[in-house]
Coordinates of N, CA and C in Angstrom, one line a residue:
X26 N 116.9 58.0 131.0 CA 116.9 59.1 130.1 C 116.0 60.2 130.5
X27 N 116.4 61.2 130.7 CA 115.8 62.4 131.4 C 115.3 63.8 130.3
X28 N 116.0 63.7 129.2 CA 116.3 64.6 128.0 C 115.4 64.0 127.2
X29 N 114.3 64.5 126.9 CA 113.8 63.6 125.2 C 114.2 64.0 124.2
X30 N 114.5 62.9 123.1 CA 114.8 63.5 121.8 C 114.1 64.2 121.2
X31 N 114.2 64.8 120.2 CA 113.8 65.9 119.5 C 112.6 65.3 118.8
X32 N 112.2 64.3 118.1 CA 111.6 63.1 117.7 C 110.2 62.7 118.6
X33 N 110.7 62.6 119.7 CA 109.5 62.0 120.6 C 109.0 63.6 121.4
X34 N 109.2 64.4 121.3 CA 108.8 65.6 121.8 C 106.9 66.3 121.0
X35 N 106.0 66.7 121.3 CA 105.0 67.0 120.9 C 105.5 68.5 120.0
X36 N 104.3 68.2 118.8 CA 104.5 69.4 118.3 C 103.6 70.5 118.7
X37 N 102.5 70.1 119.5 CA 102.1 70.8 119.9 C 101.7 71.4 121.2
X38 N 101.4 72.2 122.1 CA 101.2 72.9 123.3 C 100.0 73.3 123.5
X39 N 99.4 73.5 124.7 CA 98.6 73.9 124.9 C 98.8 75.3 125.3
X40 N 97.5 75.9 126.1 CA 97.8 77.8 126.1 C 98.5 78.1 126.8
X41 N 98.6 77.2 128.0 CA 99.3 77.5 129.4 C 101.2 77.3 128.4
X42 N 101.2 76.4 128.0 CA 102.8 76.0 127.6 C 102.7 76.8 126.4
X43 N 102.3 77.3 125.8 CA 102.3 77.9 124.8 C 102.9 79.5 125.5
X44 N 102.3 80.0 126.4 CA 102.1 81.4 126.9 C 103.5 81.4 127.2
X45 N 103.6 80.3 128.0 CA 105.2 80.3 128.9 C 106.9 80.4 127.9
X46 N 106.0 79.4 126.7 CA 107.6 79.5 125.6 C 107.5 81.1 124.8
X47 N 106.6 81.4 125.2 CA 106.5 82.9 123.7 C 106.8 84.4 125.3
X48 N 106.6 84.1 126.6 CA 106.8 84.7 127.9 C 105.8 85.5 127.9
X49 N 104.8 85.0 127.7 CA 103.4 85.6 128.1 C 102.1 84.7 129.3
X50 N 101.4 85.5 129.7 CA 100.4 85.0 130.5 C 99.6 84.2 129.5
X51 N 98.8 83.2 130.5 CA 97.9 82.4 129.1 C 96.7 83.6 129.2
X52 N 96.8 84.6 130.0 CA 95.4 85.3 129.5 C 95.6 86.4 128.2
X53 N 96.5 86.7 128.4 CA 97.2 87.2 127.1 C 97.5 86.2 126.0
X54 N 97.5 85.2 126.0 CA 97.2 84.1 125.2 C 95.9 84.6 124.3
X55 N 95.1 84.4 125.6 CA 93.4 84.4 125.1 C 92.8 85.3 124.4
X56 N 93.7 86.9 125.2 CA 93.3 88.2 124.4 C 93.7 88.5 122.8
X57 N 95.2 87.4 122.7 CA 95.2 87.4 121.6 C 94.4 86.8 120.5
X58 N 94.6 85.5 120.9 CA 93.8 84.7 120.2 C 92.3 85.3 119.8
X59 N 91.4 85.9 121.0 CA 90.4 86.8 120.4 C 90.2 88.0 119.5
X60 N 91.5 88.3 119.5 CA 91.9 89.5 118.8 C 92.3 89.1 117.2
X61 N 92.5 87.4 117.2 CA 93.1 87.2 116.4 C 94.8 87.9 115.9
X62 N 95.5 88.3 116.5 CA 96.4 89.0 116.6 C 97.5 88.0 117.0
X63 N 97.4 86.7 118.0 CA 97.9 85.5 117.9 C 98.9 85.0 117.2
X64 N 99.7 84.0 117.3 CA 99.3 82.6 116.5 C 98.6 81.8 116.2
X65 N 98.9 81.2 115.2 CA 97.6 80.2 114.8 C 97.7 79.5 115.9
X66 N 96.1 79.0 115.4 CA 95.9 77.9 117.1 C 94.8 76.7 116.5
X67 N 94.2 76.0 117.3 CA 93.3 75.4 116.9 C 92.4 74.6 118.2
X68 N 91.1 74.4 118.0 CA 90.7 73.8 119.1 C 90.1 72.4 119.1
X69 N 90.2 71.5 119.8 CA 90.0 70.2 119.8 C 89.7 69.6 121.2
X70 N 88.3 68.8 121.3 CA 87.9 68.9 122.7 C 87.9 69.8 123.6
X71 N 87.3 70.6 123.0 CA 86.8 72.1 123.8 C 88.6 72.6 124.7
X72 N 89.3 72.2 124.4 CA 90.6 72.8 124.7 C 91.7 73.3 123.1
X73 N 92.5 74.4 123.9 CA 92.8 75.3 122.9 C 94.4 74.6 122.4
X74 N 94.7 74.6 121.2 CA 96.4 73.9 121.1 C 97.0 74.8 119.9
X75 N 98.5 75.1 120.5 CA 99.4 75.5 119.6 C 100.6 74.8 118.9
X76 N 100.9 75.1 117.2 CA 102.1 73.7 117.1 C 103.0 75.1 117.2
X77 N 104.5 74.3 118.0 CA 105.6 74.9 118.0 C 105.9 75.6 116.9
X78 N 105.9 75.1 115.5 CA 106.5 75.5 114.8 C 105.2 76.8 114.4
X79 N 104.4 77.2 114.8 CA 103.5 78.5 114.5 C 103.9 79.1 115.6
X80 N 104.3 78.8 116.9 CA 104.7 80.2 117.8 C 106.0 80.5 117.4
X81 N 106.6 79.5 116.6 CA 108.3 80.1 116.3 C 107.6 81.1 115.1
X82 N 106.9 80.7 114.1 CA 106.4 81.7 113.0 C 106.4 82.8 113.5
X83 N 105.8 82.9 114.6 CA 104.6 84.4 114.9 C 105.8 85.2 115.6
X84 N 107.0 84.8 116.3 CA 107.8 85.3 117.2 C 108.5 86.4 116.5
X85 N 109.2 84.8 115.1 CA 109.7 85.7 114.0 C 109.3 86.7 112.9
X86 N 108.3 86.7 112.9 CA 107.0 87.8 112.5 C 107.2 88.9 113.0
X87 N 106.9 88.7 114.1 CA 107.0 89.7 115.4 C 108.7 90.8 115.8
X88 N 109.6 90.1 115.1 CA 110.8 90.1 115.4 C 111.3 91.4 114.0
X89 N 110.8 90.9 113.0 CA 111.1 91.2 111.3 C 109.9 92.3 111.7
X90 N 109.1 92.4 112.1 CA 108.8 94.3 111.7 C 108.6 95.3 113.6
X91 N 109.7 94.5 113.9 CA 110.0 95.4 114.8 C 111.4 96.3 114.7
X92 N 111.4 97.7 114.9 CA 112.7 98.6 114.1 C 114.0 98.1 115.2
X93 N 113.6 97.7 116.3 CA 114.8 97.2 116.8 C 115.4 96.1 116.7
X94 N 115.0 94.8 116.1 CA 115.4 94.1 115.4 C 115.8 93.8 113.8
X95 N 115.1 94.6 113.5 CA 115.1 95.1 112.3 C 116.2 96.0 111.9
X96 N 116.7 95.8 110.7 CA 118.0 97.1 110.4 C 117.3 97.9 109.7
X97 N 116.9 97.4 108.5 CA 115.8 98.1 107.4 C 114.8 99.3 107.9
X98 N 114.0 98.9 109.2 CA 112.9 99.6 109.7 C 113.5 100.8 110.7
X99 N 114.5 100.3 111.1 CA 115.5 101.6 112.3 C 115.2 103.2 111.8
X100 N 114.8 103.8 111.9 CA 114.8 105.3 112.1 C 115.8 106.2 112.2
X101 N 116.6 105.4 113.2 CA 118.3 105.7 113.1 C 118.9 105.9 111.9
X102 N 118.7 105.2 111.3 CA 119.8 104.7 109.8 C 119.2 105.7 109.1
X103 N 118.1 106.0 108.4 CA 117.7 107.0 107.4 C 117.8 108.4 107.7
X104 N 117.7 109.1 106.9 CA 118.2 110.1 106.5 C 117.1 111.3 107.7
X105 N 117.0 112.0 108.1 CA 116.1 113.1 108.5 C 115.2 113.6 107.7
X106 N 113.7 114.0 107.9 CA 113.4 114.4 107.1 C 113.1 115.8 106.7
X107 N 112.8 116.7 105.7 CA 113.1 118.3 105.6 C 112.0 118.8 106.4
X108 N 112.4 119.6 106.7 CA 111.2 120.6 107.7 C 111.3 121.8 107.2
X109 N 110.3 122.4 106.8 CA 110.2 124.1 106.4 C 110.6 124.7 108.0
X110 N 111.7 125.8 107.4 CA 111.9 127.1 108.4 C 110.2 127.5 109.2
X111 N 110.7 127.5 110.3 CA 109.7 128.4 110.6 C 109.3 130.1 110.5
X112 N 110.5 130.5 109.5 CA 109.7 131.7 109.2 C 109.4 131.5 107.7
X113 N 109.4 130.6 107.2 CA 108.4 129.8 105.8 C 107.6 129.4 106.4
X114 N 107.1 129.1 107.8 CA 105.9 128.5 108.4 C 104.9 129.9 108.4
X115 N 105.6 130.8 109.0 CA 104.8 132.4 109.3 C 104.3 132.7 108.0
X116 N 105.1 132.7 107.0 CA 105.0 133.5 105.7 C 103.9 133.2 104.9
X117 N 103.4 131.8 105.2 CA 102.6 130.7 104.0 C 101.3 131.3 104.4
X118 N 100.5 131.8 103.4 CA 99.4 132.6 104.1 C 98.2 131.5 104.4
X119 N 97.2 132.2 105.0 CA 96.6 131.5 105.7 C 95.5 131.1 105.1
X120 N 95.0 129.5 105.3 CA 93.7 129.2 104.6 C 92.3 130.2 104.3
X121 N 92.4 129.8 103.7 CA 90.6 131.4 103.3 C 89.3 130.1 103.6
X122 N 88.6 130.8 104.6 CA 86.9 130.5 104.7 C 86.5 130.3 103.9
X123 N 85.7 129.7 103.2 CA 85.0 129.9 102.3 C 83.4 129.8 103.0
X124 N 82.5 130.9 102.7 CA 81.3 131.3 102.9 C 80.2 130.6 102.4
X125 N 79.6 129.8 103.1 CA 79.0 129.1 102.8 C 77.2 129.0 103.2

């Protein structure tokens, strides 16, 4: 058997395996994780571990407020927004100093 079941598989990764399933460097791992900006993680015996199911969290996290995955967020879709004429821009007089 060369395939493991889904059952006997670990839930969790270290930084190096961790970096590689999300397509990041493990130092980018680290920047995150200091940044807290990451996935959750935890440490145990002075080594760092991630569970699968928190890098799939953070992916889809990552996925849902990005506008190109996103339909809602797209910039495309909404309307333009109003812009004063620029000779409404000339016309609008100009802030007063106040003397102080």
């Amino acid at each position: 058997m060369s395939a493991q079941s889904p059952h006997l598989a670990s839930p969790v990764m270290n930084t190096k395996q961790a970096a590689a399933y999300v397509h990041r460097t493990p130092n980018a791992m680290k920047i995150l994780r200091h940044r807290r900006k990451g996935p959750k993680s935890f440490e145990q015996g002075g080594r760092i571990y991630y569970y699968v199911a928190e890098l799939d969290r953070w992916l889809a996290a990552g996925a849902a407020s990005d506008s190109r995955s996103n339909a809602e967020l797209d910039p495309t879709t909404q309307a333009p927004e109003a812009r004063p004429s620029r000779r409404a821009r000339k016309l609008s007089p100009a802030p007063v100093k106040s003397a102080a």
